[in-house]
Structures are given as C-alpha cells and as structure tokens.
Amino acid sequence: MQANSSFNVEGVGLDVESLPKPIDWAVLYGNTNPVELEIGMGKGTFLTEQAKRRKDVNFFGIEWANWFWRFASDRMRRNGCTNARTVRTEAGFFMRECVPDASLSVLHIYFPDPWPKAKQNKRRLIQPPFLAVVEQKLVPGGLLKVITDHKGYFDDNIAPFITASRLTLVPYSRPDSAAEAETVGTNFERKYILEGRPFYSMAAEKRF
C-alpha cells in the first residue's frame, strides 16, 4: 500500500507517486554522495541531527503516520537540511519498488512497531522476505542497524532472522549525534529512557 499526498515542504517532503521507480539518487539529490535511509523516522529527531552534522551524506526518511511525516519534514526544512528527503509510504513497498539495488550505505530501523499480539506477529517488519530485500538494496559494505525496546520482537524476529540472513553481524556503533545516555538519539528513545525501558540493538554488514 502506498500513500497519496501532494504535501511538499521546500523539497523535503515528497509525493511518493511522483518519484521514479526506482529512484535515481544522483538526480534526486544532485550529487553522488552515499545514501542512508531510515524507516519509521517519527518526528525526524535522528535524521535531522545526522543531516546537519554530515553534509557529505544524503538522508532519506520514510514514515507512515501523516502527522509525524509532516512534522519531521518541516523540522528538516527549518534546520536547513538540504541533504534530506522524506516520503509518507509503506516501508516494504518503498524498499521493493523505489530503492535501487546496491544503493544504500546504511539502513536505519529504530523502534519499529512491535505488533505485540501473537496474531499480529506476521505484520512485523523484520521477516526473512524483507531481509532478502535489504540484502539487495545495500551496497557491499553497507550496514543494517536495528534497535527495539521490545524483547519479544528482538528474541523472536530481529536476532534470529538477521543472524540467519546472508548479512554478517558486526558491533552496533552509536551515532555521534546521540547524547551520552542514548543508544541512537530518537524521540522514541528519549521517551522510553524516562520510562526505564531497556534497549536491544543489532547491526549487520553486507559483505558480498
């Protein structure tokens, strides 16, 4: 399922239906810098800070919730993040149809919806078919970075499925924009820290 919206904030928030499939990143950004994509960017806290600090990297954010998408897009505009773009769309569709093969240097997935009820587990993002797509879209040496606060999701999906994939496990590294007590520095993480929740992180590299 894809979203249909004409919302545009100074070239940051884009209409997914107007984008070519697949996207030509060099045309979209006007350069050939590496591309990092975040699925579920929320209010855009992480992407905004990264885009401000790393002008030599292009950042792309996906969000399904309309209010969050608009908020994050405007936040990046206000912070002068000319190297950031966003769309409101479903992650699986976007990864399959819009992202060119071997084009992402990093895929960030932070605090994905855990779908905690047993009958909902099949709706979780981290599944073998999705990871097969991730393998296709990462460049050699590209990274998948995942964090969750939900132990069941980590134990049942994230850890076993990523371990069983063709990606190679590597140590998770904190971004420089994260505060001392943070693992990544998203709005959800800051909320969950106040609630005393533990976090579970994992990173894997494409080496083929």
PDB file of C-alpha atoms in Angstrom:
ATOM      1  CA  MET A   1       0.000   0.000   0.000  1.00  0.00           C
ATOM      2  CA  GLN A   2       1.322   3.443  -0.806  1.00  0.00           C
ATOM      3  CA  ALA A   3       0.271   6.880   0.372  1.00  0.00           C
ATOM      4  CA  ASN A   4      -1.121   9.573  -1.863  1.00  0.00           C
ATOM      5  CA  SER A   5      -0.250  13.117  -0.838  1.00  0.00           C
ATOM      6  CA  SER A   6       0.846  16.317  -2.546  1.00  0.00           C
ATOM      7  CA  PHE A   7       2.424  17.732   0.625  1.00  0.00           C
ATOM      8  CA  ASN A   8       5.814  19.324  -0.023  1.00  0.00           C
ATOM      9  CA  VAL A   9       7.995  21.287   2.390  1.00  0.00           C
ATOM     10  CA  GLU A  10      10.677  23.129   0.449  1.00  0.00           C
ATOM     11  CA  GLY A  11      11.593  19.979  -1.458  1.00  0.00           C
ATOM     12  CA  VAL A  12      11.968  17.831   1.694  1.00  0.00           C
ATOM     13  CA  GLY A  13       8.593  16.086   1.955  1.00  0.00           C
ATOM     14  CA  LEU A  14       7.915  14.410  -1.375  1.00  0.00           C
ATOM     15  CA  ASP A  15       4.931  12.698  -3.009  1.00  0.00           C
ATOM     16  CA  VAL A  16       5.904   9.050  -3.412  1.00  0.00           C
ATOM     17  CA  GLU A  17       3.710   8.702  -6.502  1.00  0.00           C
ATOM     18  CA  SER A  18       5.713  11.391  -8.301  1.00  0.00           C
ATOM     19  CA  LEU A  19       9.019   9.584  -7.787  1.00  0.00           C
ATOM     20  CA  PRO A  20      10.546   7.343 -10.462  1.00  0.00           C
ATOM     21  CA  LYS A  21      10.713   3.647  -9.700  1.00  0.00           C
ATOM     22  CA  PRO A  22      13.468   3.053  -8.958  1.00  0.00           C
ATOM     23  CA  ILE A  23      14.735   6.443  -7.796  1.00  0.00           C
ATOM     24  CA  ASP A  24      17.925   7.851  -9.266  1.00  0.00           C
ATOM     25  CA  TRP A  25      19.561   9.155  -6.082  1.00  0.00           C
ATOM     26  CA  ALA A  26      22.081  11.278  -8.025  1.00  0.00           C
ATOM     27  CA  VAL A  27      19.249  13.092  -9.808  1.00  0.00           C
ATOM     28  CA  LEU A  28      17.166  13.472  -6.650  1.00  0.00           C
ATOM     29  CA  TYR A  29      19.983  14.999  -4.592  1.00  0.00           C
ATOM     30  CA  GLY A  30      22.116  16.494  -7.332  1.00  0.00           C
ATOM     31  CA  ASN A  31      25.212  14.590  -6.223  1.00  0.00           C
ATOM     32  CA  THR A  32      26.634  11.093  -5.829  1.00  0.00           C
ATOM     33  CA  ASN A  33      27.089  11.130  -2.040  1.00  0.00           C
ATOM     34  CA  PRO A  34      26.252   7.969  -0.041  1.00  0.00           C
ATOM     35  CA  VAL A  35      22.578   7.470   0.829  1.00  0.00           C
ATOM     36  CA  GLU A  36      21.323   6.475   4.282  1.00  0.00           C
ATOM     37  CA  LEU A  37      17.653   5.615   4.762  1.00  0.00           C
ATOM     38  CA  GLU A  38      15.605   5.494   7.954  1.00  0.00           C
ATOM     39  CA  ILE A  39      12.382   3.502   8.121  1.00  0.00           C
ATOM     40  CA  GLY A  40       9.962   4.947  10.666  1.00  0.00           C
ATOM     41  CA  MET A  41      11.582   8.334  11.259  1.00  0.00           C
ATOM     42  CA  GLY A  42       8.906   9.562  13.689  1.00  0.00           C
ATOM     43  CA  LYS A  43       9.467  13.252  14.411  1.00  0.00           C
ATOM     44  CA  GLY A  44      12.730  13.186  12.486  1.00  0.00           C
ATOM     45  CA  THR A  45      14.987  13.752  15.515  1.00  0.00           C
ATOM     46  CA  PHE A  46      17.704  11.329  14.416  1.00  0.00           C
ATOM     47  CA  LEU A  47      17.665  12.212  10.717  1.00  0.00           C
ATOM     48  CA  THR A  48      17.687  15.951  11.369  1.00  0.00           C
ATOM     49  CA  GLU A  49      20.731  15.764  13.632  1.00  0.00           C
ATOM     50  CA  GLN A  50      22.573  13.467  11.257  1.00  0.00           C
ATOM     51  CA  ALA A  51      21.772  15.592   8.199  1.00  0.00           C
ATOM     52  CA  LYS A  52      23.001  18.727   9.992  1.00  0.00           C
ATOM     53  CA  ARG A  53      26.293  17.116  11.010  1.00  0.00           C
ATOM     54  CA  ARG A  54      27.071  15.102   7.876  1.00  0.00           C
ATOM     55  CA  LYS A  55      26.556  17.263   4.815  1.00  0.00           C
ATOM     56  CA  ASP A  56      28.502  14.790   2.678  1.00  0.00           C
ATOM     57  CA  VAL A  57      25.782  12.143   3.133  1.00  0.00           C
ATOM     58  CA  ASN A  58      22.256  12.108   1.664  1.00  0.00           C
ATOM     59  CA  PHE A  59      19.492  11.110   4.093  1.00  0.00           C
ATOM     60  CA  PHE A  60      16.057   9.739   3.238  1.00  0.00           C
ATOM     61  CA  GLY A  61      13.247   9.135   5.740  1.00  0.00           C
ATOM     62  CA  ILE A  62      10.093   7.022   5.488  1.00  0.00           C
ATOM     63  CA  GLU A  63       7.132   7.467   7.803  1.00  0.00           C
ATOM     64  CA  TRP A  64       3.570   6.148   7.583  1.00  0.00           C
ATOM     65  CA  ALA A  65       1.911   8.354  10.218  1.00  0.00           C
ATOM     66  CA  ASN A  66       0.851  11.508   8.406  1.00  0.00           C
ATOM     67  CA  TRP A  67       1.326  13.921  11.339  1.00  0.00           C
ATOM     68  CA  PHE A  68       4.825  12.627  12.113  1.00  0.00           C
ATOM     69  CA  TRP A  69       5.812  12.790   8.456  1.00  0.00           C
ATOM     70  CA  ARG A  70       4.721  16.411   8.134  1.00  0.00           C
ATOM     71  CA  PHE A  71       6.358  17.375  11.427  1.00  0.00           C
ATOM     72  CA  ALA A  72       9.667  15.691  10.534  1.00  0.00           C
ATOM     73  CA  SER A  73       9.743  17.174   7.036  1.00  0.00           C
ATOM     74  CA  ASP A  74       9.154  20.686   8.338  1.00  0.00           C
ATOM     75  CA  ARG A  75      11.748  20.139  11.063  1.00  0.00           C
ATOM     76  CA  MET A  76      14.390  19.295   8.468  1.00  0.00           C
ATOM     77  CA  ARG A  77      13.388  22.307   6.389  1.00  0.00           C
ATOM     78  CA  ARG A  78      13.693  24.618   9.399  1.00  0.00           C
ATOM     79  CA  ASN A  79      17.129  23.189  10.151  1.00  0.00           C
ATOM     80  CA  GLY A  80      18.390  23.733   6.621  1.00  0.00           C
ATOM     81  CA  CYS A  81      18.778  20.028   5.844  1.00  0.00           C
ATOM     82  CA  THR A  82      19.159  20.339   2.089  1.00  0.00           C
ATOM     83  CA  ASN A  83      20.617  16.805   2.043  1.00  0.00           C
ATOM     84  CA  ALA A  84      17.398  15.238   3.409  1.00  0.00           C
ATOM     85  CA  ARG A  85      14.233  13.988   1.712  1.00  0.00           C
ATOM     86  CA  THR A  86      11.169  12.175   3.080  1.00  0.00           C
ATOM     87  CA  VAL A  87       8.042  10.383   1.917  1.00  0.00           C
ATOM     88  CA  ARG A  88       4.906   9.082   3.577  1.00  0.00           C
ATOM     89  CA  THR A  89       4.570   5.492   2.436  1.00  0.00           C
ATOM     90  CA  GLU A  90       4.657   1.842   3.459  1.00  0.00           C
ATOM     91  CA  ALA A  91       8.213   0.622   4.012  1.00  0.00           C
ATOM     92  CA  GLY A  92       8.014  -2.700   2.178  1.00  0.00           C
ATOM     93  CA  PHE A  93       6.551  -1.099  -0.942  1.00  0.00           C
ATOM     94  CA  PHE A  94       9.148   1.655  -0.960  1.00  0.00           C
ATOM     95  CA  MET A  95      12.084  -0.690  -0.472  1.00  0.00           C
ATOM     96  CA  ARG A  96      10.907  -3.035  -3.231  1.00  0.00           C
ATOM     97  CA  GLU A  97       9.770  -0.512  -5.813  1.00  0.00           C
ATOM     98  CA  CYS A  98      11.666   2.724  -5.233  1.00  0.00           C
ATOM     99  CA  VAL A  99      15.118   1.891  -3.857  1.00  0.00           C
ATOM    100  CA  PRO A 100      17.685   0.840  -6.495  1.00  0.00           C
ATOM    101  CA  ASP A 101      19.646  -2.323  -5.864  1.00  0.00           C
ATOM    102  CA  ALA A 102      23.069  -1.858  -4.221  1.00  0.00           C
ATOM    103  CA  SER A 103      22.443   1.823  -3.455  1.00  0.00           C
ATOM    104  CA  LEU A 104      22.099   2.246   0.347  1.00  0.00           C
ATOM    105  CA  SER A 105      25.135   2.683   2.566  1.00  0.00           C
ATOM    106  CA  VAL A 106      23.088   2.337   5.775  1.00  0.00           C
ATOM    107  CA  LEU A 107      19.516   1.281   6.540  1.00  0.00           C
ATOM    108  CA  HIS A 108      18.339   2.515   9.957  1.00  0.00           C
ATOM    109  CA  ILE A 109      15.357   0.862  11.672  1.00  0.00           C
ATOM    110  CA  TYR A 110      14.785   2.232  15.165  1.00  0.00           C
ATOM    111  CA  PHE A 111      11.904   1.174  17.404  1.00  0.00           C
ATOM    112  CA  PRO A 112       9.726  -0.458  14.724  1.00  0.00           C
ATOM    113  CA  ASP A 113       6.133  -1.264  15.645  1.00  0.00           C
ATOM    114  CA  PRO A 114       6.393  -4.493  17.694  1.00  0.00           C
ATOM    115  CA  TRP A 115       2.896  -5.770  16.868  1.00  0.00           C
ATOM    116  CA  PRO A 116       2.949  -7.466  20.291  1.00  0.00           C
ATOM    117  CA  LYS A 117      -0.091  -9.738  19.985  1.00  0.00           C
ATOM    118  CA  ALA A 118       0.735 -13.236  18.709  1.00  0.00           C
ATOM    119  CA  LYS A 119      -1.801 -12.985  15.885  1.00  0.00           C
ATOM    120  CA  GLN A 120      -0.130  -9.743  14.745  1.00  0.00           C
ATOM    121  CA  ASN A 121       3.443 -11.051  14.610  1.00  0.00           C
ATOM    122  CA  LYS A 122       3.245 -11.657  10.873  1.00  0.00           C
ATOM    123  CA  ARG A 123       2.915  -7.885  10.433  1.00  0.00           C
ATOM    124  CA  ARG A 124       6.334  -7.206  11.952  1.00  0.00           C
ATOM    125  CA  LEU A 125       8.738  -5.598   9.530  1.00  0.00           C
ATOM    126  CA  ILE A 126      11.773  -7.769  10.304  1.00  0.00           C
ATOM    127  CA  GLN A 127      10.993 -11.021   8.482  1.00  0.00           C
ATOM    128  CA  PRO A 128      13.099 -13.174   6.091  1.00  0.00           C
ATOM    129  CA  PRO A 129      11.460 -11.809   2.886  1.00  0.00           C
ATOM    130  CA  PHE A 130      12.124  -8.228   3.990  1.00  0.00           C
ATOM    131  CA  LEU A 131      15.737  -9.029   4.888  1.00  0.00           C
ATOM    132  CA  ALA A 132      16.234 -10.522   1.427  1.00  0.00           C
ATOM    133  CA  VAL A 133      15.192  -7.152   0.005  1.00  0.00           C
ATOM    134  CA  VAL A 134      17.564  -5.367   2.400  1.00  0.00           C
ATOM    135  CA  GLU A 135      20.414  -7.546   1.133  1.00  0.00           C
ATOM    136  CA  GLN A 136      19.616  -6.433  -2.416  1.00  0.00           C
ATOM    137  CA  LYS A 137      19.449  -2.732  -1.595  1.00  0.00           C
ATOM    138  CA  LEU A 138      22.636  -2.344   0.476  1.00  0.00           C
ATOM    139  CA  VAL A 139      25.950  -1.599  -1.213  1.00  0.00           C
ATOM    140  CA  PRO A 140      28.813  -4.011  -0.445  1.00  0.00           C
ATOM    141  CA  GLY A 141      29.997  -2.895   2.975  1.00  0.00           C
ATOM    142  CA  GLY A 142      26.571  -1.371   3.685  1.00  0.00           C
ATOM    143  CA  LEU A 143      25.027  -1.656   7.137  1.00  0.00           C
ATOM    144  CA  LEU A 144      21.667  -2.578   8.627  1.00  0.00           C
ATOM    145  CA  LYS A 145      21.182  -1.072  12.098  1.00  0.00           C
ATOM    146  CA  VAL A 146      18.190  -2.017  14.255  1.00  0.00           C
ATOM    147  CA  ILE A 147      17.099  -1.042  17.783  1.00  0.00           C
ATOM    148  CA  THR A 148      13.982  -2.040  19.701  1.00  0.00           C
ATOM    149  CA  ASP A 149      12.675  -1.739  23.238  1.00  0.00           C
ATOM    150  CA  HIS A 150      10.584  -4.909  22.807  1.00  0.00           C
ATOM    151  CA  LYS A 151      12.434  -8.035  23.973  1.00  0.00           C
ATOM    152  CA  GLY A 152       9.944 -10.393  22.338  1.00  0.00           C
ATOM    153  CA  TYR A 153      10.438  -8.758  18.941  1.00  0.00           C
ATOM    154  CA  PHE A 154      14.213  -8.895  19.378  1.00  0.00           C
ATOM    155  CA  ASP A 155      14.307 -12.517  20.526  1.00  0.00           C
ATOM    156  CA  ASP A 156      11.696 -13.863  18.096  1.00  0.00           C
ATOM    157  CA  ASN A 157      12.401 -11.873  14.928  1.00  0.00           C
ATOM    158  CA  ILE A 158      15.296  -9.452  14.900  1.00  0.00           C
ATOM    159  CA  ALA A 159      18.110 -11.565  16.343  1.00  0.00           C
ATOM    160  CA  PRO A 160      17.320 -14.942  14.755  1.00  0.00           C
ATOM    161  CA  PHE A 161      16.295 -13.655  11.320  1.00  0.00           C
ATOM    162  CA  ILE A 162      19.232 -11.270  10.903  1.00  0.00           C
ATOM    163  CA  THR A 163      21.625 -13.953  12.159  1.00  0.00           C
ATOM    164  CA  ALA A 164      20.199 -16.411   9.623  1.00  0.00           C
ATOM    165  CA  SER A 165      20.430 -13.927   6.747  1.00  0.00           C
ATOM    166  CA  ARG A 166      23.416 -13.530   4.445  1.00  0.00           C
ATOM    167  CA  LEU A 167      24.438 -10.372   6.290  1.00  0.00           C
ATOM    168  CA  THR A 168      27.426 -10.532   8.659  1.00  0.00           C
ATOM    169  CA  LEU A 169      26.892  -9.461  12.263  1.00  0.00           C
ATOM    170  CA  VAL A 170      29.047  -6.521  13.384  1.00  0.00           C
ATOM    171  CA  PRO A 171      29.136  -4.455  16.599  1.00  0.00           C
ATOM    172  CA  TYR A 172      26.478  -1.758  16.817  1.00  0.00           C
ATOM    173  CA  SER A 173      28.047   1.717  16.901  1.00  0.00           C
ATOM    174  CA  ARG A 174      26.364   4.767  18.434  1.00  0.00           C
ATOM    175  CA  PRO A 175      25.981   7.791  16.128  1.00  0.00           C
ATOM    176  CA  ASP A 176      27.815  10.958  17.111  1.00  0.00           C
ATOM    177  CA  SER A 177      24.506  12.791  17.459  1.00  0.00           C
ATOM    178  CA  ALA A 178      23.371  10.546  20.347  1.00  0.00           C
ATOM    179  CA  ALA A 179      23.672  12.009  23.838  1.00  0.00           C
ATOM    180  CA  GLU A 180      25.824  10.233  26.419  1.00  0.00           C
ATOM    181  CA  ALA A 181      22.972   8.154  27.843  1.00  0.00           C
ATOM    182  CA  GLU A 182      21.435   7.373  24.440  1.00  0.00           C
ATOM    183  CA  THR A 183      21.882   4.482  22.035  1.00  0.00           C
ATOM    184  CA  VAL A 184      20.791   6.328  18.903  1.00  0.00           C
ATOM    185  CA  GLY A 185      19.049   9.591  19.799  1.00  0.00           C
ATOM    186  CA  THR A 186      15.458   9.351  18.560  1.00  0.00           C
ATOM    187  CA  ASN A 187      12.397  10.935  20.104  1.00  0.00           C
ATOM    188  CA  PHE A 188      11.001   7.498  20.994  1.00  0.00           C
ATOM    189  CA  GLU A 189      14.236   6.521  22.713  1.00  0.00           C
ATOM    190  CA  ARG A 190      14.200   9.651  24.880  1.00  0.00           C
ATOM    191  CA  LYS A 191      10.622   8.882  25.888  1.00  0.00           C
ATOM    192  CA  TYR A 192      11.461   5.253  26.671  1.00  0.00           C
ATOM    193  CA  ILE A 193      14.552   6.196  28.697  1.00  0.00           C
ATOM    194  CA  LEU A 194      12.301   8.185  31.038  1.00  0.00           C
ATOM    195  CA  GLU A 195      10.116   5.076  31.374  1.00  0.00           C
ATOM    196  CA  GLY A 196      13.156   2.965  32.276  1.00  0.00           C
ATOM    197  CA  ARG A 197      12.863   0.587  29.325  1.00  0.00           C
ATOM    198  CA  PRO A 198      15.903  -1.492  28.223  1.00  0.00           C
ATOM    199  CA  PHE A 199      17.017  -1.377  24.600  1.00  0.00           C
ATOM    200  CA  TYR A 200      18.213  -4.146  22.284  1.00  0.00           C
ATOM    201  CA  SER A 201      20.436  -3.278  19.324  1.00  0.00           C
ATOM    202  CA  MET A 202      21.890  -5.167  16.388  1.00  0.00           C
ATOM    203  CA  ALA A 203      23.963  -4.317  13.317  1.00  0.00           C
ATOM    204  CA  ALA A 204      24.917  -6.355  10.263  1.00  0.00           C
ATOM    205  CA  GLU A 205      27.053  -5.719   7.203  1.00  0.00           C
ATOM    206  CA  LYS A 206      26.703  -6.793   3.575  1.00  0.00           C
ATOM    207  CA  ARG A 207      29.964  -8.439   2.554  1.00  0.00           C
ATOM    208  CA  PHE A 208      29.045  -9.826  -0.848  1.00  0.00           C
TER     209      PHE A 208
END
